[in-house]
PDB file of N, CA and C in Angstrom:
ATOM      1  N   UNK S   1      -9.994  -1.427  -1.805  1.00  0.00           N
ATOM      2  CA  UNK S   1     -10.866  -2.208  -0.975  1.00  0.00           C
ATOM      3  C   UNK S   1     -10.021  -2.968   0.050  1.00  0.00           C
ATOM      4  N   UNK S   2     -10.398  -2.770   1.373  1.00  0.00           N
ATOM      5  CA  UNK S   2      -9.738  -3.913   2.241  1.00  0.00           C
ATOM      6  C   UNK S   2     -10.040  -5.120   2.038  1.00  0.00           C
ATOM      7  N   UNK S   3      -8.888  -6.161   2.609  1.00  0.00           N
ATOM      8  CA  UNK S   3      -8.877  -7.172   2.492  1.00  0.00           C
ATOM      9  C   UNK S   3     -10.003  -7.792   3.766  1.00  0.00           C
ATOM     10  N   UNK S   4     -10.689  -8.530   3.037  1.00  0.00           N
ATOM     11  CA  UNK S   4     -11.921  -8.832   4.146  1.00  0.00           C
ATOM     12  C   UNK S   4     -11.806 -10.067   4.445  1.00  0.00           C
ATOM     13  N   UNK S   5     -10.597 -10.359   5.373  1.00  0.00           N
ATOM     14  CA  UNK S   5     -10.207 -11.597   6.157  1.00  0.00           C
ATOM     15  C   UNK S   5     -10.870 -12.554   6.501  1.00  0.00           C
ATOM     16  N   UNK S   6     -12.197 -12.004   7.420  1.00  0.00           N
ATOM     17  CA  UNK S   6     -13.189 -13.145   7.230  1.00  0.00           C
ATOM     18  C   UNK S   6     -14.435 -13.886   6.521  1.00  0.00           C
ATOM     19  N   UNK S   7     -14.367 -12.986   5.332  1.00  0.00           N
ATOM     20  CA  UNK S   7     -15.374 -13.052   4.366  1.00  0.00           C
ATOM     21  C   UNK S   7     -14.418 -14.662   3.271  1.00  0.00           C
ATOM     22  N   UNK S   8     -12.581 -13.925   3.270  1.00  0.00           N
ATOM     23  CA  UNK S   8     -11.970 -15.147   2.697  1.00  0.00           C
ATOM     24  C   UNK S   8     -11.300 -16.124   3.457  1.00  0.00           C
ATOM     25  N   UNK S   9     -11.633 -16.231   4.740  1.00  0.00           N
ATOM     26  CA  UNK S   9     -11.634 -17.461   5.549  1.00  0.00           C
ATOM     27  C   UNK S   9      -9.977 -17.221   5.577  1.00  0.00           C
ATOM     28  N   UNK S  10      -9.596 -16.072   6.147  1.00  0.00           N
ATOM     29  CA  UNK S  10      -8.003 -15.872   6.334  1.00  0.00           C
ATOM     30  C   UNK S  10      -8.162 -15.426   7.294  1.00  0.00           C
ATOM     31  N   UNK S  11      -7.829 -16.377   8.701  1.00  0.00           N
ATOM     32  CA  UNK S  11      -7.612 -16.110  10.359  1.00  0.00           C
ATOM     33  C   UNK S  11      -6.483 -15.445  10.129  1.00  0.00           C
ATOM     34  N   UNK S  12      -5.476 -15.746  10.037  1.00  0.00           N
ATOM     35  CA  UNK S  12      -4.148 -15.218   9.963  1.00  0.00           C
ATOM     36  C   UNK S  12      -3.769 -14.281   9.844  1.00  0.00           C
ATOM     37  N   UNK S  13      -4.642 -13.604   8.926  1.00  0.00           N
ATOM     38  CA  UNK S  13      -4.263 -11.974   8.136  1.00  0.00           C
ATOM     39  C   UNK S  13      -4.237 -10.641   9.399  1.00  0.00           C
ATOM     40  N   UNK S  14      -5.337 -10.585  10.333  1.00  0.00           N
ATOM     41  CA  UNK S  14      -4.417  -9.479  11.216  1.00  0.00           C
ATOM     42  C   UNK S  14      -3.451 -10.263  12.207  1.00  0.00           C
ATOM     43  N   UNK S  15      -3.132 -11.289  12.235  1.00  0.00           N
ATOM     44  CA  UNK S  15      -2.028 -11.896  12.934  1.00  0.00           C
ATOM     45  C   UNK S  15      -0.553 -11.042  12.647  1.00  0.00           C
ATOM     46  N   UNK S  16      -0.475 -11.281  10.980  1.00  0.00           N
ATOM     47  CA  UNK S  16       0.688 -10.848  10.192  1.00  0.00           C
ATOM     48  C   UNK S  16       0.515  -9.757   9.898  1.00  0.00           C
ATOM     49  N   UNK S  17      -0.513  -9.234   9.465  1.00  0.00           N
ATOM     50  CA  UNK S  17      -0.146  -7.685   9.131  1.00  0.00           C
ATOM     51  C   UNK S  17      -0.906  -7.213  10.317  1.00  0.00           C
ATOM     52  N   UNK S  18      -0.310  -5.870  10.704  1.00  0.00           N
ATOM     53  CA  UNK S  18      -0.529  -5.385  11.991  1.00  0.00           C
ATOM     54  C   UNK S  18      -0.811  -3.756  11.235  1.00  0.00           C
ATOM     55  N   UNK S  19      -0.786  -3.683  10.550  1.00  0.00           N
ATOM     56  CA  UNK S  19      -0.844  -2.334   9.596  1.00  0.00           C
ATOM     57  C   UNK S  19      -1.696  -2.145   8.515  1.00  0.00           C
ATOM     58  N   UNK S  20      -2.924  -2.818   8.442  1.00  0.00           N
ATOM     59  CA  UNK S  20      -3.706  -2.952   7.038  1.00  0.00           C
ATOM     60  C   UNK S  20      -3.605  -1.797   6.211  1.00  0.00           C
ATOM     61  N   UNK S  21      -3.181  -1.927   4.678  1.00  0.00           N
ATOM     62  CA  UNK S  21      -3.390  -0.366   3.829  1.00  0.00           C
ATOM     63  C   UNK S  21      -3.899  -0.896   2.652  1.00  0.00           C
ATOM     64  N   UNK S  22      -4.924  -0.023   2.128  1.00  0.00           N
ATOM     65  CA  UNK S  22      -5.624  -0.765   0.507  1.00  0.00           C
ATOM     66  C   UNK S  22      -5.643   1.012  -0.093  1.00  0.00           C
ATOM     67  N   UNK S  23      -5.525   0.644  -1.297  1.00  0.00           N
ATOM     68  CA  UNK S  23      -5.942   2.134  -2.699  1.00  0.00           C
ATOM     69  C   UNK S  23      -7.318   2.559  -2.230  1.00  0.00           C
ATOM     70  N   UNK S  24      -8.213   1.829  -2.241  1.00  0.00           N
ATOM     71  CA  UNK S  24      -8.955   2.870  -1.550  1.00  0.00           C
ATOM     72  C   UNK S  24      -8.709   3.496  -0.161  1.00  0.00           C
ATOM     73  N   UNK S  25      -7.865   3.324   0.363  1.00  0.00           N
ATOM     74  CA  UNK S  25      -8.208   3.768   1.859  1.00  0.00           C
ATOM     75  C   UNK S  25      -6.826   5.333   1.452  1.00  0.00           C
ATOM     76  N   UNK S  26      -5.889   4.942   0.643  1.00  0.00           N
ATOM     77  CA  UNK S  26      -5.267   5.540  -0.048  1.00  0.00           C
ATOM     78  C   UNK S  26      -5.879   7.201  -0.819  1.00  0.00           C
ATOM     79  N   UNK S  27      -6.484   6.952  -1.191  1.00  0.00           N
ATOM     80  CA  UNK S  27      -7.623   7.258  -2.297  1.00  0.00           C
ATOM     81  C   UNK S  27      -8.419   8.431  -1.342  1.00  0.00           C
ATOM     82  N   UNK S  28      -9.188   7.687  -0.145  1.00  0.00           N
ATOM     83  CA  UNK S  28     -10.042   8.469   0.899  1.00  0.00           C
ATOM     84  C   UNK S  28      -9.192   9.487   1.172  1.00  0.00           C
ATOM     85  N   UNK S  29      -7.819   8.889   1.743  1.00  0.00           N
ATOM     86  CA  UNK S  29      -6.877   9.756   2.253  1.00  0.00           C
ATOM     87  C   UNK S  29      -6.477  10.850   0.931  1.00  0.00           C
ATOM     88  N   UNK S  30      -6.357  10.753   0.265  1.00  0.00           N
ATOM     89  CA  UNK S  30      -6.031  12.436  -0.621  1.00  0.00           C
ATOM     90  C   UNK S  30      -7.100  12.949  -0.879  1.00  0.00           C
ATOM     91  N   UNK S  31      -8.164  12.253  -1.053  1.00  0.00           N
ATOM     92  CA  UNK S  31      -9.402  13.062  -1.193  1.00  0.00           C
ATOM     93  C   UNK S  31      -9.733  14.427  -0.030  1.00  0.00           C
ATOM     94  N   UNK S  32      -9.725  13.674   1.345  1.00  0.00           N
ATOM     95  CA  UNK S  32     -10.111  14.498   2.372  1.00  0.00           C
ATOM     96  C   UNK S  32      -8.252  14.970   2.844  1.00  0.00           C
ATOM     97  N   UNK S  33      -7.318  15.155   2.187  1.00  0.00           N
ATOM     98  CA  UNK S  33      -6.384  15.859   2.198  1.00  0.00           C
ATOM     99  C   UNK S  33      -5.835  15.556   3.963  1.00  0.00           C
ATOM    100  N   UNK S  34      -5.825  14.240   3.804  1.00  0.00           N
ATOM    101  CA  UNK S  34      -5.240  13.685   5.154  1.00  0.00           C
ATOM    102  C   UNK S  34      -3.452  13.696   5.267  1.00  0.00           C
ATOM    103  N   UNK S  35      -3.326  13.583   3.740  1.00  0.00           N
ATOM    104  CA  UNK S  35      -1.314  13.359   3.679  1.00  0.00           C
ATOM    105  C   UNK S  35      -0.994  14.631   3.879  1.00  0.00           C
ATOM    106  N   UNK S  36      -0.441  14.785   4.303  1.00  0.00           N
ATOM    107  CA  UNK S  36       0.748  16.375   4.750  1.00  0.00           C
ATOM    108  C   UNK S  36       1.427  16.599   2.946  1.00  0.00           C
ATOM    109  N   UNK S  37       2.430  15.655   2.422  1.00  0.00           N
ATOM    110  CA  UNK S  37       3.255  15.617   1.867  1.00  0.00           C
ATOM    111  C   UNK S  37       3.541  14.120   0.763  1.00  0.00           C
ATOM    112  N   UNK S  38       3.919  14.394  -0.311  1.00  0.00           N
ATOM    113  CA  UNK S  38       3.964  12.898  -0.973  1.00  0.00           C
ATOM    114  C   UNK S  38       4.572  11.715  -0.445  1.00  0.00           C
ATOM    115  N   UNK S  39       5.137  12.129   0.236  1.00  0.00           N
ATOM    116  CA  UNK S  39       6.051  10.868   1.173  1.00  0.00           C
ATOM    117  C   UNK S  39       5.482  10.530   1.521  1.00  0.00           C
ATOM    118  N   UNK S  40       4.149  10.530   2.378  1.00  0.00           N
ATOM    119  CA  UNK S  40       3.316   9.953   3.168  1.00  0.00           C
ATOM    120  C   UNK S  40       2.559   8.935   2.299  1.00  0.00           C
ATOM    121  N   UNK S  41       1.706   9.587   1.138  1.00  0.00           N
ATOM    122  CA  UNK S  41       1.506   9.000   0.131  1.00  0.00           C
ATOM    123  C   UNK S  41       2.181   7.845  -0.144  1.00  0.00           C
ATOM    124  N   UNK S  42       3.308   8.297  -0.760  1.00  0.00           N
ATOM    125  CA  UNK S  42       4.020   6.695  -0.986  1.00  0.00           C
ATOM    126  C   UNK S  42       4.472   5.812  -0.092  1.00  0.00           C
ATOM    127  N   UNK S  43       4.623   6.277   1.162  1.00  0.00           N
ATOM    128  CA  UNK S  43       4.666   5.513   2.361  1.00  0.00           C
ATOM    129  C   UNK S  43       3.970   4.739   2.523  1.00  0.00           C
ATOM    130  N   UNK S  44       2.098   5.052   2.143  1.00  0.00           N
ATOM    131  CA  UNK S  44       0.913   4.200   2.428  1.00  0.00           C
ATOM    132  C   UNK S  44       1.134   2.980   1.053  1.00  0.00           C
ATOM    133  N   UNK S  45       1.216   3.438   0.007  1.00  0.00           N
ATOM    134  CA  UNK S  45       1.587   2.646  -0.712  1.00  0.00           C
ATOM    135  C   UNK S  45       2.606   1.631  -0.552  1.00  0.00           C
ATOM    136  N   UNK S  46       3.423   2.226  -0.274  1.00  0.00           N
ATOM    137  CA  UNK S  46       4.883   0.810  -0.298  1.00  0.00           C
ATOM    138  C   UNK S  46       4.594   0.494   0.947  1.00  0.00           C
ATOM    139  N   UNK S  47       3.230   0.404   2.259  1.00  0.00           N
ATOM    140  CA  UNK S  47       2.746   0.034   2.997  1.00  0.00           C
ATOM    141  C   UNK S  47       1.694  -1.151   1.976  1.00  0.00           C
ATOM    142  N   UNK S  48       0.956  -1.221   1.120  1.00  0.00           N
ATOM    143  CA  UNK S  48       0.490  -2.005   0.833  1.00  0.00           C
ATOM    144  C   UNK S  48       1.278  -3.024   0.070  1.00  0.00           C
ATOM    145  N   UNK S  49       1.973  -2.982  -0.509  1.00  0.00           N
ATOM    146  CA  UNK S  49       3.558  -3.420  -1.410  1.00  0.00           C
ATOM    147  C   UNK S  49       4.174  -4.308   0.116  1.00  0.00           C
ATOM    148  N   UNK S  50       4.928  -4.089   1.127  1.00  0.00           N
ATOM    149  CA  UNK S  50       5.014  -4.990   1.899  1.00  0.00           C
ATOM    150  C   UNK S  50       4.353  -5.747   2.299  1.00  0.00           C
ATOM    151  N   UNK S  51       2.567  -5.211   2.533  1.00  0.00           N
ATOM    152  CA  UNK S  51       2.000  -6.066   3.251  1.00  0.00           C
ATOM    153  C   UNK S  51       1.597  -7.471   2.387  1.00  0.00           C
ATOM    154  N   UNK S  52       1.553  -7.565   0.850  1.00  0.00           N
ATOM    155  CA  UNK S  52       1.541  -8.452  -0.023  1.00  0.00           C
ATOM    156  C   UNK S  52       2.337  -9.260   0.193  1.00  0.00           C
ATOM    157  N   UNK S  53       3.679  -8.529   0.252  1.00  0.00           N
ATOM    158  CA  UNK S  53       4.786  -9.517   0.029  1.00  0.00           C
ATOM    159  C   UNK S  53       5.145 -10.066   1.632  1.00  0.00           C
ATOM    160  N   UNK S  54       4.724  -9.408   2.371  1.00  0.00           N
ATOM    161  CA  UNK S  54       4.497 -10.553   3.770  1.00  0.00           C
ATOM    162  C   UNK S  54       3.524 -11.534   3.875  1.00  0.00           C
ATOM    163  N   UNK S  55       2.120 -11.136   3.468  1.00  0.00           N
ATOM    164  CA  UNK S  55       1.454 -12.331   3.476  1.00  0.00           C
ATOM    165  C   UNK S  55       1.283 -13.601   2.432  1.00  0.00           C
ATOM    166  N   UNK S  56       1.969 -13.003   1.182  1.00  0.00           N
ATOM    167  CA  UNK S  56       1.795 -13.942  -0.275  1.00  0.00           C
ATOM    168  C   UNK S  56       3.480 -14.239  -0.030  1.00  0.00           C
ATOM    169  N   UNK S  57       4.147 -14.286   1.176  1.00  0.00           N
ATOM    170  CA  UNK S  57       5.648 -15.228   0.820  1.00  0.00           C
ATOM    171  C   UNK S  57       5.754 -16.512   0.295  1.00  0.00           C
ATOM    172  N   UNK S  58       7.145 -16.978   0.060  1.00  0.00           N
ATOM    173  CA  UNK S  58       7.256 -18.169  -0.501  1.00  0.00           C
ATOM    174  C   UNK S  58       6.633 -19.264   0.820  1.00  0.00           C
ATOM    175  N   UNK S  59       6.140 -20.064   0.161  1.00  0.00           N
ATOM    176  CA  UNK S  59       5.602 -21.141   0.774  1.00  0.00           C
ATOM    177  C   UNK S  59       3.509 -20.725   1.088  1.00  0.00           C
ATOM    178  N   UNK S  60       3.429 -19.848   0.657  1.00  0.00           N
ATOM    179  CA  UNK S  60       1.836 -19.620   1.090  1.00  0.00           C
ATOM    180  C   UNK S  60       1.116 -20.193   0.069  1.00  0.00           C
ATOM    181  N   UNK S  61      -0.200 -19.944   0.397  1.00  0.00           N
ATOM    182  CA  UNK S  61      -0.989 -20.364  -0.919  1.00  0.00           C
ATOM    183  C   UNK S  61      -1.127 -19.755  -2.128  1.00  0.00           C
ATOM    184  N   UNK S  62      -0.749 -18.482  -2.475  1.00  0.00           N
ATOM    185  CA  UNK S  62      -0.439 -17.752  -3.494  1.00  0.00           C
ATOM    186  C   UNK S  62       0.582 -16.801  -3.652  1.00  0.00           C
ATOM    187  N   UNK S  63       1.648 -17.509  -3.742  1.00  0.00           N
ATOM    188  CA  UNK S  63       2.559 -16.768  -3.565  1.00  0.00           C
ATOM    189  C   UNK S  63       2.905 -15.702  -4.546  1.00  0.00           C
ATOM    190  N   UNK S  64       3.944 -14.414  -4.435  1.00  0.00           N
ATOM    191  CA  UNK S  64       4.176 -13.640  -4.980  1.00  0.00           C
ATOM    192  C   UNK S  64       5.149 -13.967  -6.366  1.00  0.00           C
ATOM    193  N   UNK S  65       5.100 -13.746  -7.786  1.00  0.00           N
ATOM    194  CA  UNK S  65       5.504 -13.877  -8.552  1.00  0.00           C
ATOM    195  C   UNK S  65       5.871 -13.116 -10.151  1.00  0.00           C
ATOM    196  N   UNK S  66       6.053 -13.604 -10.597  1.00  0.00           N
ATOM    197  CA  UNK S  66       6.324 -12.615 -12.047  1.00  0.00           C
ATOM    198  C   UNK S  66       7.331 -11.595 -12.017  1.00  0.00           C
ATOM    199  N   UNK S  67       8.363 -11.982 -11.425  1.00  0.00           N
ATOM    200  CA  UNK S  67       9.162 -11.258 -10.990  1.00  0.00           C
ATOM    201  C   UNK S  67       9.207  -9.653  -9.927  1.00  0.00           C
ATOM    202  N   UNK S  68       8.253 -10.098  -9.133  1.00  0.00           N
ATOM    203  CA  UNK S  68       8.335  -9.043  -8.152  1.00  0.00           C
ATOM    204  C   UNK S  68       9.692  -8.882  -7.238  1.00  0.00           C
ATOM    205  N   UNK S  69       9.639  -7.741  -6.611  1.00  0.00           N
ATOM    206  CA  UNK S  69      11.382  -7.925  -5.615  1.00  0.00           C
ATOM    207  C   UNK S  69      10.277  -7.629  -4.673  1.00  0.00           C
ATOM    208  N   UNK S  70      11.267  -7.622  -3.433  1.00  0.00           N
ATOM    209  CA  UNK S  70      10.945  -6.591  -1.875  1.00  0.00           C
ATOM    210  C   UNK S  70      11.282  -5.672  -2.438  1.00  0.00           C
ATOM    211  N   UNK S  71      12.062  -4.725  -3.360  1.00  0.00           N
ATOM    212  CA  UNK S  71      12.221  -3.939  -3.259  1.00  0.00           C
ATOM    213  C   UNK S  71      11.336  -2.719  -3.696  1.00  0.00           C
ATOM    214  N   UNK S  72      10.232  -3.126  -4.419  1.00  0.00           N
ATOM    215  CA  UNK S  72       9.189  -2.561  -4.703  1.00  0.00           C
ATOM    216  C   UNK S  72       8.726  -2.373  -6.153  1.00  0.00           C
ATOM    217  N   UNK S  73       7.849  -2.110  -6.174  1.00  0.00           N
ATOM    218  CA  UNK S  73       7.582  -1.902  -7.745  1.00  0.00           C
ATOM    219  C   UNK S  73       8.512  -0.889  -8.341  1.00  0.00           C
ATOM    220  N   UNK S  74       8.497  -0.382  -9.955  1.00  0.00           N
ATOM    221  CA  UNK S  74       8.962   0.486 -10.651  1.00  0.00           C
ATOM    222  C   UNK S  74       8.612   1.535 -10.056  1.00  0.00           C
ATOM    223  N   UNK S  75       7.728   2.135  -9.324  1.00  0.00           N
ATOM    224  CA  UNK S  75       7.244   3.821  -9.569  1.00  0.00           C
ATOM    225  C   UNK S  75       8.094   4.434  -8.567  1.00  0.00           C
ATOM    226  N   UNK S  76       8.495   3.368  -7.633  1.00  0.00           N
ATOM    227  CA  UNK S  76       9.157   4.140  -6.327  1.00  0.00           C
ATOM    228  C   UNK S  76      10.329   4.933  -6.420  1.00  0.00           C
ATOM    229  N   UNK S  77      11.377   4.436  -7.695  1.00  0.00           N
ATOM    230  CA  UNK S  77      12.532   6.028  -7.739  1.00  0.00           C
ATOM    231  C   UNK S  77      11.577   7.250  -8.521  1.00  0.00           C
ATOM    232  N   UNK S  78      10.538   6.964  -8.852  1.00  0.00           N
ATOM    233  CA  UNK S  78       9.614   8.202  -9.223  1.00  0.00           C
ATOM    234  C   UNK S  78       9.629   8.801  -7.947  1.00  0.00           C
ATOM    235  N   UNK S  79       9.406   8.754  -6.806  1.00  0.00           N
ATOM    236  CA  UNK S  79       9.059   9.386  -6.034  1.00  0.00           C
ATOM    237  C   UNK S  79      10.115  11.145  -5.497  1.00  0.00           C
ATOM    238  N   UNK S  80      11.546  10.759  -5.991  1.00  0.00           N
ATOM    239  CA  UNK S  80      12.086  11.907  -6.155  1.00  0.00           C
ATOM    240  C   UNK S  80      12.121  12.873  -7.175  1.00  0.00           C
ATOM    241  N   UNK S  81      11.096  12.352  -8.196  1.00  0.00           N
ATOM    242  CA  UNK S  81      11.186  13.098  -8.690  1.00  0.00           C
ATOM    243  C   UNK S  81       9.582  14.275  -9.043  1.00  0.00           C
ATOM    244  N   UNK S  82       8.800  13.742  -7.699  1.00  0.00           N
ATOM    245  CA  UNK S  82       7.390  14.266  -7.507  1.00  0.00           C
ATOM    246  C   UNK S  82       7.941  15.649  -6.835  1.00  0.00           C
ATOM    247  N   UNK S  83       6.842  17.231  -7.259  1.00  0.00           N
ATOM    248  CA  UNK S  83       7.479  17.751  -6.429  1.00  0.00           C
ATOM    249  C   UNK S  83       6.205  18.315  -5.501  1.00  0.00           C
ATOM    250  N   UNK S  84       6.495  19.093  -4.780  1.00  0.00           N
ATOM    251  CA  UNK S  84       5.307  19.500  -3.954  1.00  0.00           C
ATOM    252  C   UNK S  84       3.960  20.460  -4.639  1.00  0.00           C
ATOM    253  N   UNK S  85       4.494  20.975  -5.966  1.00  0.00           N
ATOM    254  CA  UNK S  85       3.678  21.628  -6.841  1.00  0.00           C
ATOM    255  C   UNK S  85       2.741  20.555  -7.597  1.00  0.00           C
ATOM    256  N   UNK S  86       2.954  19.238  -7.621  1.00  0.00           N
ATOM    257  CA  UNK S  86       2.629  17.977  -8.584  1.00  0.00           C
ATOM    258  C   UNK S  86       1.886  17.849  -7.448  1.00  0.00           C
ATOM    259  N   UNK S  87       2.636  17.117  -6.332  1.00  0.00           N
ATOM    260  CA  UNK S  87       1.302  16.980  -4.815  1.00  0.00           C
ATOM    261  C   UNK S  87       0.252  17.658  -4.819  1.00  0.00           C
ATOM    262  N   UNK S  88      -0.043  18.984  -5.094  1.00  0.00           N
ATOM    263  CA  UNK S  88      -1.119  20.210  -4.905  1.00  0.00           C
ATOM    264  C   UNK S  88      -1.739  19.939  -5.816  1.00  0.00           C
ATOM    265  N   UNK S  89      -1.062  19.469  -6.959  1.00  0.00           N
ATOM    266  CA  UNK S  89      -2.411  18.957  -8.036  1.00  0.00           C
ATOM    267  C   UNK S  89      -2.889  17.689  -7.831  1.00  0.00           C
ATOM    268  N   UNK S  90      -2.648  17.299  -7.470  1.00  0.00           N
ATOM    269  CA  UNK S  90      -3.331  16.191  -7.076  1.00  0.00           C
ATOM    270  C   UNK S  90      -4.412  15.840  -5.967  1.00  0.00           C
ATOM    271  N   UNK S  91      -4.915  17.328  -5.410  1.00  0.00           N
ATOM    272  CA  UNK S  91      -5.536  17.855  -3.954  1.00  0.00           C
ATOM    273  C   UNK S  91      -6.750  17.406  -4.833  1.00  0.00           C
TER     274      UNK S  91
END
């Protein structure tokens, strides 16, 4: 689901993110077989993974915690090991 900026009284939000990405929009996209390749895939993903950690930085109103990095969640050295036969199942 996108983040619905003005429904939560967040002016700011297309200020800072200039790139909106949510799981569903994720989701749409493999459904109608929009990604070429898994990279893209995880691209959109660790597109939503930054955009958190740009708008929930230190000093905001909810900031990011529980030990998150920038560097991304766990699944991302998964990603070498997806192969293009795993992608097709996932069509």
């Amino acid at each position: 689901m996108q983040v619905d900026w003005k429904a939560w009284n967040l002016p700011d939000y297309p200020i800072l993110i200039k790139k909106p990405m949510d799981l569903g929009t994720v989701k749409k996209n493999l459904k109608s077989s929009k990604y070429v390749n898994v990279e893209e895939v995880l691209s959109d993903i660790q597109l939503i993974w930054d955009n958190c950690h740009l708008y929930n930085a230190p000093g905001s109103v909810l900031p990011l915690k529980s030990g998150s990095t920038k560097s991304g969640p766990t699944w991302r050295p998964l990603s070498t090991r997806v192969s293009e036969k795993s992608y097709r199942l996932l069509r």
